[in-house]
């Protein structure tokens, strides 16, 4: 049974509990001594942990730990950069005798993956334009198996079981409302763009069936999901006979949705639906981060500083 969830930790506590490894590496500090650097998770969030001054003898044993392992720690809760961090004194593997509940360790989207998938597929089948409908349905059919568990990121927004579906569904819901307000928007290409924009994250990252990213793929590191997405769209368009104008507009939506060159977009959005796609993506990612922050704050209090929100704290109202 888990005793200390990440969103309940208090600075100064001494804890003994289980956590999921999400990143692990051995580094060398300024004192020239090696230390173990981990990013840990459970169903309530993530935090960093360190095991300082590890010896060469310890290193051999610690090298057996991998991303995806659940480990038991004895540690002190400290603070670093205005966020909780664990200072580890002991570490071991979990075992069958610990009787752990997987739901305590793997963060998951709040809705059933199959139901989210059917919602998105249903929206794709409602697309009136035959070309955009064919592309959207094809992409969903081809990727169904992995979509049911894939996260939308290795960390930060929607880095959770079925997080990519959750991100896609909420963006589709917002897109429908945007089209009611901004009548210049063409709803079919926008819906198709939402379904396509992050789909190549499935090949950019390698994730296990619990939605934990173990590493970025070779192609993902060298190209990234924007370039991968545009390349995949070109292949699909050729196979389905999609007119060139429509195909290139969809490719543009994929490569421009990060907006800025420093975030991977070689072009900024150049038509309304591409512009709105970027903001739908941003709104959903920021609201996800706000929701996560509020879950760790007491009513009338503030969250830790959130790096993805420009290091802001988030206030949780009392009413």
Coordinates of N, CA, C and O in Angstrom, one line a residue, residues 127-227:
X127 N -16.8 14.5 -40.6 CA -16.2 15.5 -41.5 C -16.9 15.4 -42.9 O -17.0 14.4 -43.5
X128 N -17.3 16.6 -43.3 CA -18.1 16.6 -44.6 C -17.3 16.5 -45.8 O -17.7 15.9 -46.8
X129 N -16.1 17.0 -45.8 CA -15.2 17.0 -46.9 C -14.6 15.6 -47.1 O -14.0 15.0 -46.1
X130 N -14.8 14.9 -48.2 CA -14.4 13.5 -48.4 C -12.9 13.3 -48.2 O -12.5 12.3 -47.7
X131 N -12.1 14.2 -48.7 CA -10.7 14.1 -48.6 C -10.2 14.2 -47.2 O -9.4 13.3 -46.7
X132 N -10.6 15.2 -46.4 CA -10.2 15.3 -45.1 C -10.7 14.2 -44.2 O -10.0 13.7 -43.3
X133 N -11.9 13.7 -44.5 CA -12.5 12.6 -43.8 C -11.7 11.4 -44.0 O -11.3 10.6 -43.0
X134 N -11.3 11.1 -45.2 CA -10.5 9.9 -45.5 C -9.1 9.9 -44.8 O -8.7 8.9 -44.3
X135 N -8.5 11.1 -44.8 CA -7.2 11.2 -44.1 C -7.4 10.9 -42.6 O -6.6 10.2 -42.0
X136 N -8.4 11.6 -42.0 CA -8.5 11.5 -40.5 C -8.9 10.1 -40.1 O -8.3 9.5 -39.1
X137 N -9.8 9.4 -40.8 CA -10.2 8.1 -40.5 C -9.0 7.1 -40.7 O -8.8 6.2 -39.9
X138 N -8.3 7.3 -41.8 CA -7.1 6.4 -42.1 C -6.1 6.5 -40.9 O -5.6 5.5 -40.5
X139 N -5.8 7.7 -40.5 CA -4.8 7.9 -39.5 C -5.2 7.3 -38.2 O -4.4 6.6 -37.5
X140 N -6.5 7.4 -37.8 CA -7.0 6.8 -36.6 C -7.0 5.3 -36.7 O -6.6 4.6 -35.7
X141 N -7.4 4.8 -37.8 CA -7.4 3.3 -38.0 C -6.0 2.7 -37.9 O -5.8 1.7 -37.2
X142 N -5.1 3.4 -38.6 CA -3.7 2.9 -38.6 C -3.0 2.9 -37.2 O -2.1 2.1 -37.0
X143 N -3.4 3.8 -36.4 CA -2.7 4.0 -35.1 C -3.6 3.6 -33.9 O -3.1 3.9 -32.7
X144 N -4.7 2.9 -34.1 CA -5.6 2.7 -32.9 C -4.9 2.0 -31.8 O -5.0 2.4 -30.6
X145 N -4.2 0.9 -32.0 CA -3.6 0.1 -31.0 C -2.7 0.9 -30.0 O -2.9 0.8 -28.8
X146 N -1.9 1.8 -30.6 CA -1.0 2.6 -29.7 C -1.7 3.8 -29.1 O -1.4 4.2 -28.0
X147 N -2.7 4.3 -29.9 CA -3.4 5.5 -29.3 C -4.1 5.1 -28.0 O -4.3 6.0 -27.2
X148 N -4.5 3.9 -27.8 CA -5.2 3.5 -26.6 C -4.4 3.6 -25.3 O -4.9 3.6 -24.2
X149 N -3.0 3.8 -25.5 CA -2.2 3.9 -24.3 C -1.1 5.0 -24.4 O -0.5 5.3 -23.4
X150 N -0.9 5.5 -25.5 CA 0.2 6.4 -25.7 C 0.0 7.8 -25.0 O -1.0 8.4 -25.0
X151 N 1.1 8.3 -24.4 CA 1.1 9.6 -23.8 C 1.3 10.7 -24.9 O 1.7 10.3 -26.0
X152 N 1.1 11.9 -24.6 CA 1.3 13.0 -25.6 C 2.7 13.6 -25.4 O 3.1 14.5 -26.1
X153 N 3.4 13.1 -24.3 CA 4.8 13.7 -24.1 C 5.5 12.7 -23.1 O 4.9 11.9 -22.4
X154 N 6.8 12.9 -23.1 CA 7.6 12.1 -22.1 C 7.5 12.7 -20.7 O 7.6 12.0 -19.7
X155 N 7.3 14.0 -20.7 CA 7.1 14.7 -19.4 C 6.2 16.0 -19.7 O 6.0 16.3 -20.9
X156 N 5.8 16.7 -18.7 CA 4.9 17.8 -18.9 C 3.5 17.5 -19.3 O 3.0 16.4 -18.9
X157 N 3.0 18.3 -20.2 CA 1.5 18.1 -20.5 C 1.1 16.8 -21.1 O 1.7 16.4 -22.1
X158 N 0.1 16.1 -20.5 CA -0.4 14.9 -21.0 C 0.6 13.7 -21.1 O 0.5 12.9 -21.9
X159 N 1.6 13.8 -20.2 CA 2.5 12.7 -20.1 C 1.9 11.6 -19.2 O 2.3 11.4 -18.0
X160 N 0.9 10.9 -19.7 CA 0.2 9.9 -19.0 C -0.4 8.9 -19.9 O -0.5 9.1 -21.1
X161 N -0.9 7.8 -19.3 CA -1.6 6.7 -20.1 C -2.8 7.3 -20.8 O -3.6 8.0 -20.3
X162 N -2.8 7.1 -22.2 CA -3.8 7.6 -23.1 C -3.9 9.1 -23.1 O -4.9 9.7 -23.5
X163 N -2.8 9.8 -22.8 CA -2.7 11.2 -22.8 C -2.9 11.8 -24.1 O -3.4 12.9 -24.3
X164 N -2.4 11.2 -25.2 CA -2.5 11.7 -26.5 C -4.0 11.8 -26.9 O -4.5 12.7 -27.6
X165 N -4.8 10.7 -26.6 CA -6.2 10.8 -26.9 C -6.9 11.9 -26.2 O -7.8 12.6 -26.7
X166 N -6.6 12.0 -24.9 CA -7.2 13.1 -24.0 C -6.9 14.5 -24.6 O -7.8 15.3 -24.7
X167 N -5.7 14.7 -25.0 CA -5.3 16.0 -25.6 C -6.1 16.2 -26.9 O -6.6 17.3 -27.2
X168 N -6.2 15.2 -27.8 CA -6.8 15.3 -29.0 C -8.3 15.5 -28.8 O -8.9 16.4 -29.5
X169 N -8.9 14.8 -27.9 CA -10.4 15.0 -27.7 C -10.7 16.4 -27.2 O -11.7 17.0 -27.8
X170 N -10.0 16.9 -26.3 CA -10.3 18.3 -25.8 C -10.1 19.3 -26.8 O -10.8 20.3 -26.9
X171 N -9.0 19.1 -27.7 CA -8.8 20.1 -28.7 C -9.9 20.0 -29.8 O -10.4 21.1 -30.3
X172 N -10.5 18.9 -30.1 CA -11.6 18.8 -31.0 C -12.8 19.4 -30.4 O -13.6 20.1 -31.1
X173 N -13.1 19.3 -29.1 CA -14.2 19.9 -28.5 C -14.1 21.4 -28.5 O -15.1 22.1 -28.8
X174 N -12.9 22.0 -28.3 CA -12.7 23.4 -28.4 C -12.8 23.9 -29.8 O -13.3 25.0 -30.1
X175 N -12.3 23.1 -30.8 CA -12.3 23.5 -32.2 C -13.7 23.7 -32.6 O -14.0 24.7 -33.4
X176 N -14.6 22.9 -32.2 CA -16.0 23.0 -32.6 C -16.6 24.4 -32.1 O -17.3 25.1 -32.8
X177 N -16.2 24.8 -30.9 CA -16.7 26.0 -30.3 C -16.1 27.2 -31.0 O -16.7 28.2 -31.3
X178 N -14.8 27.1 -31.3 CA -14.1 28.2 -32.0 C -14.8 28.5 -33.4 O -14.9 29.6 -33.8
X179 N -15.1 27.4 -34.1 CA -15.8 27.6 -35.4 C -17.1 28.2 -35.3 O -17.6 28.9 -36.3
X180 N -17.8 28.1 -34.2 CA -19.1 28.8 -34.0 C -18.9 30.3 -33.9 O -19.7 31.1 -34.3
X181 N -17.8 30.7 -33.3 CA -17.5 32.1 -33.0 C -16.8 32.8 -34.2 O -17.2 33.9 -34.6
X182 N -15.8 32.1 -34.7 CA -15.0 32.6 -35.9 C -15.4 31.9 -37.1 O -14.9 30.8 -37.5
X183 N -16.4 32.5 -37.8 CA -17.0 31.8 -38.9 C -16.2 31.8 -40.2 O -16.6 31.1 -41.1
X184 N -15.0 32.4 -40.2 CA -14.1 32.2 -41.3 C -13.4 30.9 -41.3 O -12.8 30.4 -42.3
X185 N -13.5 30.2 -40.1 CA -12.8 28.9 -40.0 C -13.5 27.8 -40.8 O -14.8 27.8 -40.7
X186 N -12.8 27.0 -41.5 CA -13.4 25.8 -42.1 C -13.2 24.6 -41.2 O -12.1 24.2 -41.0
X187 N -14.4 24.2 -40.7 CA -14.3 23.2 -39.6 C -13.7 21.8 -40.0 O -13.1 21.2 -39.1
X188 N -13.9 21.4 -41.2 CA -13.4 20.1 -41.6 C -11.8 20.0 -41.6 O -11.3 19.1 -41.1
X189 N -11.2 21.0 -42.2 CA -9.7 21.0 -42.2 C -9.2 21.2 -40.8 O -8.1 20.6 -40.4
X190 N -9.9 22.0 -39.9 CA -9.4 22.2 -38.6 C -9.5 20.9 -37.8 O -8.6 20.5 -37.0
X191 N -10.6 20.2 -37.9 CA -10.8 18.9 -37.2 C -9.7 17.9 -37.7 O -9.1 17.2 -36.9
X192 N -9.5 17.9 -39.0 CA -8.5 17.0 -39.5 C -7.1 17.3 -39.0 O -6.3 16.5 -38.6
X193 N -6.8 18.6 -38.9 CA -5.5 19.1 -38.4 C -5.3 18.7 -37.0 O -4.2 18.4 -36.5
X194 N -6.4 18.8 -36.1 CA -6.3 18.4 -34.7 C -5.9 17.0 -34.6 O -5.0 16.6 -33.8
X195 N -6.5 16.1 -35.4 CA -6.3 14.7 -35.3 C -4.8 14.4 -35.8 O -4.2 13.5 -35.3
X196 N -4.3 15.1 -36.8 CA -3.0 14.9 -37.3 C -1.8 15.5 -36.5 O -0.7 14.9 -36.6
X197 N -2.1 16.6 -35.9 CA -0.9 17.4 -35.5 C 0.1 16.7 -34.6 O 1.3 17.0 -34.7
X198 N -0.3 15.8 -33.7 CA 0.7 15.2 -32.8 C 0.7 13.7 -33.0 O 1.4 13.0 -32.2
X199 N 0.1 13.2 -34.1 CA 0.0 11.7 -34.3 C 1.3 11.0 -34.3 O 1.5 9.9 -33.9
X200 N 2.4 11.7 -34.9 CA 3.7 11.1 -35.0 C 4.4 11.0 -33.7 O 5.6 10.5 -33.7
X201 N 3.9 11.5 -32.6 CA 4.5 11.3 -31.4 C 4.6 9.8 -31.1 O 5.4 9.3 -30.3
X202 N 3.7 9.0 -31.7 CA 3.7 7.6 -31.5 C 5.0 7.0 -32.0 O 5.4 5.9 -31.6
X203 N 5.6 7.6 -33.0 CA 6.9 7.1 -33.5 C 8.1 8.0 -33.1 O 9.2 7.6 -33.3
X204 N 7.8 9.2 -32.6 CA 8.8 10.0 -32.0 C 9.4 9.4 -30.7 O 10.6 9.5 -30.4
X205 N 8.5 8.8 -29.9 CA 8.8 8.3 -28.6 C 8.5 6.8 -28.5 O 7.6 6.3 -29.2
X206 N 9.3 6.1 -27.7 CA 9.0 4.7 -27.4 C 8.4 4.7 -26.0 O 9.0 5.1 -25.1
X207 N 7.2 4.2 -26.0 CA 6.5 4.1 -24.7 C 6.0 2.7 -24.5 O 5.7 2.0 -25.4
X208 N 6.0 2.3 -23.2 CA 5.5 1.0 -22.8 C 4.0 1.0 -22.7 O 3.3 2.1 -22.9
X209 N 3.3 -0.1 -22.5 CA 1.9 -0.2 -22.5 C 1.3 0.4 -21.2 O 0.0 0.4 -21.1
X210 N 2.1 1.0 -20.3 CA 1.6 1.8 -19.2 C 1.6 3.3 -19.5 O 1.3 4.1 -18.6
X211 N 2.0 3.6 -20.7 CA 2.1 5.0 -21.1 C 3.4 5.7 -20.6 O 3.4 7.0 -20.5
X212 N 4.4 5.0 -20.2 CA 5.6 5.5 -19.8 C 6.7 5.6 -20.9 O 6.9 4.5 -21.5
X213 N 7.2 6.7 -21.2 CA 8.2 6.8 -22.3 C 9.5 6.4 -21.8 O 10.1 6.9 -20.8
X214 N 10.1 5.4 -22.5 CA 11.4 4.8 -22.1 C 12.5 5.6 -22.8 O 13.6 5.7 -22.2
X215 N 12.3 6.1 -24.0 CA 13.3 6.8 -24.7 C 12.7 7.4 -25.9 O 11.6 7.1 -26.3
X216 N 13.4 8.4 -26.6 CA 13.0 8.9 -27.9 C 13.6 8.0 -28.9 O 14.7 7.4 -28.8
X217 N 12.8 7.7 -30.0 CA 13.3 6.9 -31.1 C 14.4 7.6 -31.9 O 14.6 8.8 -31.8
X218 N 15.2 6.8 -32.6 CA 16.3 7.3 -33.5 C 15.7 8.4 -34.4 O 16.2 9.5 -34.5
X219 N 14.6 8.1 -35.1 CA 13.9 9.0 -36.0 C 13.4 10.2 -35.2 O 13.5 11.3 -35.7
X220 N 12.9 10.0 -34.0 CA 12.3 11.1 -33.2 C 13.4 12.1 -32.8 O 13.1 13.3 -32.8
X221 N 14.6 11.6 -32.5 CA 15.6 12.5 -32.1 C 16.1 13.3 -33.3 O 16.4 14.5 -33.2
X222 N 16.3 12.6 -34.4 CA 16.9 13.3 -35.6 C 15.9 14.2 -36.3 O 16.3 15.2 -36.9
X223 N 14.6 13.9 -36.2 CA 13.6 14.6 -37.0 C 12.5 15.3 -36.2 O 12.2 16.5 -36.4
X224 N 12.0 14.6 -35.2 CA 10.9 15.1 -34.4 C 9.5 14.9 -35.0 O 9.4 14.7 -36.3
X225 N 8.5 15.0 -34.2 CA 7.1 14.6 -34.7 C 6.6 15.6 -35.7 O 5.7 15.2 -36.5
X226 N 7.0 16.8 -35.8 CA 6.5 17.8 -36.8 C 7.0 17.3 -38.2 O 6.2 17.2 -39.1
X227 N 8.3 17.1 -38.3 CA 8.8 16.6 -39.6 C 8.3 15.2 -40.0 O 7.9 14.9 -41.1

